[in-house]
Short mmCIF file of C-alpha atoms in Angstrom, two decimals:
data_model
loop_
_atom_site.label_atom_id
_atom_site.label_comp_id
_atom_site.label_asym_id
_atom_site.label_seq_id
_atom_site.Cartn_x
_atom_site.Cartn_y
_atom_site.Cartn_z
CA UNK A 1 -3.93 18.37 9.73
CA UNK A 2 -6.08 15.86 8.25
CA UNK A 3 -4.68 12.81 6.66
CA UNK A 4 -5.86 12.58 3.37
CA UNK A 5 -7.44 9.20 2.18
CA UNK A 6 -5.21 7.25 -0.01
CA UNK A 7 -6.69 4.16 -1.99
CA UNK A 8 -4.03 1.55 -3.76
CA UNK A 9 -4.93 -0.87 -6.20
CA UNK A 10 -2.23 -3.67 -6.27
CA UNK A 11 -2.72 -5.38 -9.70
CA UNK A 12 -0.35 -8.52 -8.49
CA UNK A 13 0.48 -10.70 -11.55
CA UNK A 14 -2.39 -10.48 -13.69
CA UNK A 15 -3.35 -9.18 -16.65
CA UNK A 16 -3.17 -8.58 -20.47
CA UNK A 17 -2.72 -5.83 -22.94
CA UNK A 18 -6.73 -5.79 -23.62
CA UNK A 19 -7.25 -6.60 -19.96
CA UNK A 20 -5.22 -3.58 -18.55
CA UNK A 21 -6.37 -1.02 -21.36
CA UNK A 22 -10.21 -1.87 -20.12
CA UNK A 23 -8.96 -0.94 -16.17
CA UNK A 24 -7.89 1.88 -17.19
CA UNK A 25 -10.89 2.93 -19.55
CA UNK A 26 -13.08 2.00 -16.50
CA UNK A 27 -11.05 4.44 -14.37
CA UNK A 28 -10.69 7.42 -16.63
CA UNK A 29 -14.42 7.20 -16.89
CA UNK A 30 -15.01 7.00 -13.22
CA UNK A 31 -16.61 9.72 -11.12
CA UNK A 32 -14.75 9.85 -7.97
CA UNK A 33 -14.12 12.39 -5.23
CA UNK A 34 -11.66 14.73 -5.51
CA UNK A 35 -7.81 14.32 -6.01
CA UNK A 36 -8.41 17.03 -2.32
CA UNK A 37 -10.52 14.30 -0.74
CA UNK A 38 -8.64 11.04 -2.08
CA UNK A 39 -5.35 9.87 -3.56
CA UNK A 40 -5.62 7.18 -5.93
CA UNK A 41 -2.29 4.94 -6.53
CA UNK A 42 -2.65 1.64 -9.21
CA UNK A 43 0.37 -0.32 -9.40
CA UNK A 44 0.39 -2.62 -12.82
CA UNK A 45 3.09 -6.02 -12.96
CA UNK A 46 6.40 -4.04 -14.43
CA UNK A 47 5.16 -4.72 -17.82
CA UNK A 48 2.30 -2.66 -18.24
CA UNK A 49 3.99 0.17 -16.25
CA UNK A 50 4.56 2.82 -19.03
CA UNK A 51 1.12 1.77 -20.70
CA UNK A 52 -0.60 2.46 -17.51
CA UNK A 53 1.11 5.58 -17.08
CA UNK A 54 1.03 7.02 -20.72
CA UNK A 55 -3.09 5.92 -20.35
CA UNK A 56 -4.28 6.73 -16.75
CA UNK A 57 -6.04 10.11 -15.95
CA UNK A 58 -4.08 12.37 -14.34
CA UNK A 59 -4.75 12.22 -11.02
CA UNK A 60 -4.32 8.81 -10.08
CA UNK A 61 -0.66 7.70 -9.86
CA UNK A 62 1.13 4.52 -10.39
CA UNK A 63 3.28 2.83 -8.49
CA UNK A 64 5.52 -0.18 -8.87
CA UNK A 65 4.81 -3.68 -6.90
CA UNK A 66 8.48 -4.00 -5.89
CA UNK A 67 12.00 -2.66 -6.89
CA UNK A 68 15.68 -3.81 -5.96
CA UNK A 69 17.47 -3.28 -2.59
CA UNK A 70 19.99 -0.87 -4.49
CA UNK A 71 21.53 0.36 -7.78
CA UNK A 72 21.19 -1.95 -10.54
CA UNK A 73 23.68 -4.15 -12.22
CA UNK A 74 24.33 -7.80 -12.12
CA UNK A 75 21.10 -8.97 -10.53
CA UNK A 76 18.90 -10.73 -13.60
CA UNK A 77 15.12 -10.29 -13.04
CA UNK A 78 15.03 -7.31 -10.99
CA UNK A 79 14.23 -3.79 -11.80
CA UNK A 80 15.98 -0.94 -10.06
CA UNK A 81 14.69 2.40 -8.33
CA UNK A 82 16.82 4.50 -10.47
CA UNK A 83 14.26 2.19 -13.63
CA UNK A 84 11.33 3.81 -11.87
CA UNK A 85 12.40 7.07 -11.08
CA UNK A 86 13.37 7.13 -15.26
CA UNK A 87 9.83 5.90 -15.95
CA UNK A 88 8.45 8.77 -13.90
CA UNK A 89 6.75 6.19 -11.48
CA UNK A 90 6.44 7.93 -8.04
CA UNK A 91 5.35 5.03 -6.37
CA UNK A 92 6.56 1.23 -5.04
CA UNK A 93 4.94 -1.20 -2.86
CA UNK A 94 7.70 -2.69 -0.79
CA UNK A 95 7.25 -5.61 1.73
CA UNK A 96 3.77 -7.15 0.60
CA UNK A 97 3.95 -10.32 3.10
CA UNK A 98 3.59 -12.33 -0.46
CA UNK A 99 7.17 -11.06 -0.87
CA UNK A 100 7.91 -11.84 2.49
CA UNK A 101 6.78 -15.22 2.26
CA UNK A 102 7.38 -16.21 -1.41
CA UNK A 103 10.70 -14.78 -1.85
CA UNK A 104 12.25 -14.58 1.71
CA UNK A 105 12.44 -11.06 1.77
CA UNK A 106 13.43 -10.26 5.61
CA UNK A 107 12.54 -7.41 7.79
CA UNK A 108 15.93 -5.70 7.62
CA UNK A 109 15.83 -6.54 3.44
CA UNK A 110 12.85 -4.96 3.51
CA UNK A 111 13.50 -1.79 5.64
CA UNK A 112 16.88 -1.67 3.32
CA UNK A 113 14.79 -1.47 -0.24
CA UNK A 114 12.52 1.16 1.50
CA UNK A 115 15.58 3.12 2.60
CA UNK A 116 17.37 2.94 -0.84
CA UNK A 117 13.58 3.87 -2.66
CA UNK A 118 13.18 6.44 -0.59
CA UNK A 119 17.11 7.86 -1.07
CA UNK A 120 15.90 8.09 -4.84
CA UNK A 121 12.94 9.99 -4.91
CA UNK A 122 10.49 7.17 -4.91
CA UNK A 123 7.34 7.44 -2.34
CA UNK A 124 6.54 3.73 -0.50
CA UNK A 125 4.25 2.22 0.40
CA UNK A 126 5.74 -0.37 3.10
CA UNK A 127 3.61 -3.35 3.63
CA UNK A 128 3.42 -5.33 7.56
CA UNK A 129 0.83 -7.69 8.79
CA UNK A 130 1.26 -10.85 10.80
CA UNK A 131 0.15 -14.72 10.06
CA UNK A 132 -2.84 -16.39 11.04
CA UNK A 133 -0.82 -18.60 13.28
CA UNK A 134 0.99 -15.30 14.86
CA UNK A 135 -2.40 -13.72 15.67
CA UNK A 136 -3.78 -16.78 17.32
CA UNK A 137 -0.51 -16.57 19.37
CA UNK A 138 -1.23 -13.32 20.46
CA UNK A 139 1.89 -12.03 18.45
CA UNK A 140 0.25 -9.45 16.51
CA UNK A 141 2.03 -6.72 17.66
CA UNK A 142 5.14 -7.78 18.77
CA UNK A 143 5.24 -8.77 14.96
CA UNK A 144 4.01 -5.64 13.28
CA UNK A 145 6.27 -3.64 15.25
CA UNK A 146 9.20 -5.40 14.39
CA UNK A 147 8.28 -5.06 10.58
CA UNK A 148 7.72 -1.00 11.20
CA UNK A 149 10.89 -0.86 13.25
CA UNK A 150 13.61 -2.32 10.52
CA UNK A 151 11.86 0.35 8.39
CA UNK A 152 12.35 3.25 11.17
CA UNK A 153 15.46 2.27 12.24
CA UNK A 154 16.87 2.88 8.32
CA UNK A 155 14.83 6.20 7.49
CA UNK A 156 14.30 9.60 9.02
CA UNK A 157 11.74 11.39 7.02
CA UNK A 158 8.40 9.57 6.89
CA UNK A 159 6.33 12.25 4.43
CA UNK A 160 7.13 9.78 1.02
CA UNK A 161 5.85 6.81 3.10
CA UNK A 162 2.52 5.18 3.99
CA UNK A 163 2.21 1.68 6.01
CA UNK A 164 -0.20 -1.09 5.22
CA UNK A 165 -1.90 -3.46 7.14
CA UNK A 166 -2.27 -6.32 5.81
CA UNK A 167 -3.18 -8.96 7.92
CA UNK A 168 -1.86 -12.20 6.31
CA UNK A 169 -5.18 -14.47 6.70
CA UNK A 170 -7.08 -11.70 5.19
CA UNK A 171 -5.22 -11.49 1.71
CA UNK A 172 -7.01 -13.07 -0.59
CA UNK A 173 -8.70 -15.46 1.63
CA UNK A 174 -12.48 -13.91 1.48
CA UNK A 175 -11.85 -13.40 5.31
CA UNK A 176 -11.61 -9.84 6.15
CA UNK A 177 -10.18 -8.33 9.35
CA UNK A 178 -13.23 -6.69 11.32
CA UNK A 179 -13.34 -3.03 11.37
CA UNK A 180 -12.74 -2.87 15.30
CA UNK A 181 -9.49 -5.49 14.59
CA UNK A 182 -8.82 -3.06 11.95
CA UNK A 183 -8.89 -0.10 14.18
CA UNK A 184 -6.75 -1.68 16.81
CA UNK A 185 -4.07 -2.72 15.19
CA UNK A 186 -3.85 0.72 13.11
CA UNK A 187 -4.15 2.71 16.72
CA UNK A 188 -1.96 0.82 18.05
CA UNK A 189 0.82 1.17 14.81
CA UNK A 190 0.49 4.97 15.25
CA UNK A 191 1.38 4.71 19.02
CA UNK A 192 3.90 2.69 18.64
CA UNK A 193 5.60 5.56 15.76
CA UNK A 194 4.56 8.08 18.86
CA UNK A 195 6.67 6.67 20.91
CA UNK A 196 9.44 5.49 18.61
CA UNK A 197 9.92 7.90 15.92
CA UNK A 198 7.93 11.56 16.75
CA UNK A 199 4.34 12.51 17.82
CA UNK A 200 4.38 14.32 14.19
CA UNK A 201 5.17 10.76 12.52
CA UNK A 202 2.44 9.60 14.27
CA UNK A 203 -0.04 11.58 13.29
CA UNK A 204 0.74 12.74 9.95
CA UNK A 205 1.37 8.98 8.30
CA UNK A 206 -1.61 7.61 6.44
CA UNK A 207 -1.71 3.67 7.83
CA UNK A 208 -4.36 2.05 5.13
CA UNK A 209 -5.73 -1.54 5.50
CA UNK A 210 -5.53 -4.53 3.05
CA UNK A 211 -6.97 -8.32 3.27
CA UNK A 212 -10.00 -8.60 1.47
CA UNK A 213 -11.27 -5.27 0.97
CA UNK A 214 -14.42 -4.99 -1.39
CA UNK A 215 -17.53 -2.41 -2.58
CA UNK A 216 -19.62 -4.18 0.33
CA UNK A 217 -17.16 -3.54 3.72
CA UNK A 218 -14.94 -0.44 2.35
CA UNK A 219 -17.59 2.30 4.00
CA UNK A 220 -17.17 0.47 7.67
CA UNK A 221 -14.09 -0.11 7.23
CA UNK A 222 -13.25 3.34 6.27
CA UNK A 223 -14.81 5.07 9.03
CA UNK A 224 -12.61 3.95 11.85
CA UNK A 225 -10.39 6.72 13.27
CA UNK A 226 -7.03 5.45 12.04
CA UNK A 227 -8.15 3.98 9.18
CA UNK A 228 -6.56 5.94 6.47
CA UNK A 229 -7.32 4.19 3.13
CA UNK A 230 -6.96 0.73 1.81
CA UNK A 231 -4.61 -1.26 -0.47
CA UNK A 232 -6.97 -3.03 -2.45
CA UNK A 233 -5.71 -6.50 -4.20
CA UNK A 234 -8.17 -8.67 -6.37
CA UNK A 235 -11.10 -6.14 -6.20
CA UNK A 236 -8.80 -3.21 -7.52
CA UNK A 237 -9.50 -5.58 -10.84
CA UNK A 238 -13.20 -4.75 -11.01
CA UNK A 239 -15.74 -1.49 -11.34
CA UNK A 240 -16.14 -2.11 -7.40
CA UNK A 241 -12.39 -0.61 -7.24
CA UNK A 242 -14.77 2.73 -7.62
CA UNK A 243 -16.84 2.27 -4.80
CA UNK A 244 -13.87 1.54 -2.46
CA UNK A 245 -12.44 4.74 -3.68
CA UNK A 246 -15.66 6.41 -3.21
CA UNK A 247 -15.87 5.08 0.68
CA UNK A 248 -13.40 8.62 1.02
CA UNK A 249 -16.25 10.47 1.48
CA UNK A 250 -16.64 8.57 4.40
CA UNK A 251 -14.01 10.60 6.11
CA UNK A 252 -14.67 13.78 4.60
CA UNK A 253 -18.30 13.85 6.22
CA UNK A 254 -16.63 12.29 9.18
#
């Protein structure tokens, strides 16, 4: 079975009223492939959640850029899975290596809030990728792997989640990871779930690549093997968002 494409567009912490109702108009007028060929996910800071969703056509999703390790309570600032899940938001990003590195959040912390997402109905979409410094070290997967593994070793069904790449000196940074570095780390991701959760994991979860993607390197990108999408940061935040959902097609003639 084919995996089908899946493009994110993770908003980060930008945005106004105006600014957010002209993404949106730009994507409900959009001519994309479709919803058989692609799925399109745009996750919004919290507060523009229910105006993205009451706005969006409907078939792209949204999804949330984070949510608590369990139920709420007594924990000022954060919002809850059980919050999303009232919203009707089917989707989170979990473990975006900003997160990681701004905010501490651990591997285990991590694999805990997808485990408690997941336990609610939420789909995730769990974020690993190593440093600059870790990659020069030759640490790239020994680092990756431990990410993916404090996520496997706290869930058993893998159909509500998709992994991104997202190489940590390719967020934001203008430098992009090459499609063949791309491609390697992504093969070697879905091994690594061969041989640690099932051969069905393996091949069934959609691993999608983030660190600079744009309208100009999306298509190349795109048609490595186990390349299964992209989560798209500061482009998702212009028309190009279009073309990288376009670069589907990429597959389907594949």
């Amino acid at each position: 079975m084919a995996r089908k494409f899946f493009v994110g567009g993770n908003w980060k912490c930008n945005g106004t009223t105006e600014e957010v109702k002209k993404i949106v108009a730009t994507l409900n007028d959009a001519q994309v492939p479709p919803q058989d060929v692609v799925e399109v996910v745009v996750s919004p800071p919290f507060v523009f959640l229910p105006l993205v969703k009451s706005t969006l056509r409907p078939d792209f999703h949204v999804a949330a850029q984070n949510c608590w390790v369990k139920k709420g309570g007594a924990f000022t600032g954060e919002v809850s899975a059980e919050m999303l899940v009232n919203l009707g938001i089917p989707w989170v990003i979990l473990g975006h290596s900003e997160r990681r590195q701004l905010m501490g959040e651990s591997n285990e912390f991590v694999g805990d809030k997808t485990a408690y997402a997941l336990s609610k109905g939420l789909k995730v979409i769990a974020c690993v990728g190593e440093t600059l410094e870790q990659r020069e070290a030759g640490a790239t997967m020994d680092v990756v792997a431990a990410q993916t593994k404090a996520i496997a070793e706290r869930i058993s069904n893998w159909a509500d989640v998709v992994i991104a790449y997202e190489p940590v000196w390719a967020i934001g940074t203008g430098k992009v990871a090459t499609p063949a570095q791309a491609q390697e780390v992504h093969c070697e991701l879905r091994k690594w779930l061969h041989a640690n959760t099932s051969p069905e994991v393996a091949a069934t979860t959609r691993i999608i690549y983030g660190g600079s993607v744009n309208g100009g390197n999306c298509k190349e990108l795109a048609a490595q093997p186990d390349v299964d999408g992209f989560l798209v940061g500061g482009a998702s935040l212009k028309p190009e968002f279009i073309d990288i959902i376009k670069s589907a097609e990429v597959k389907k003639s594949a």
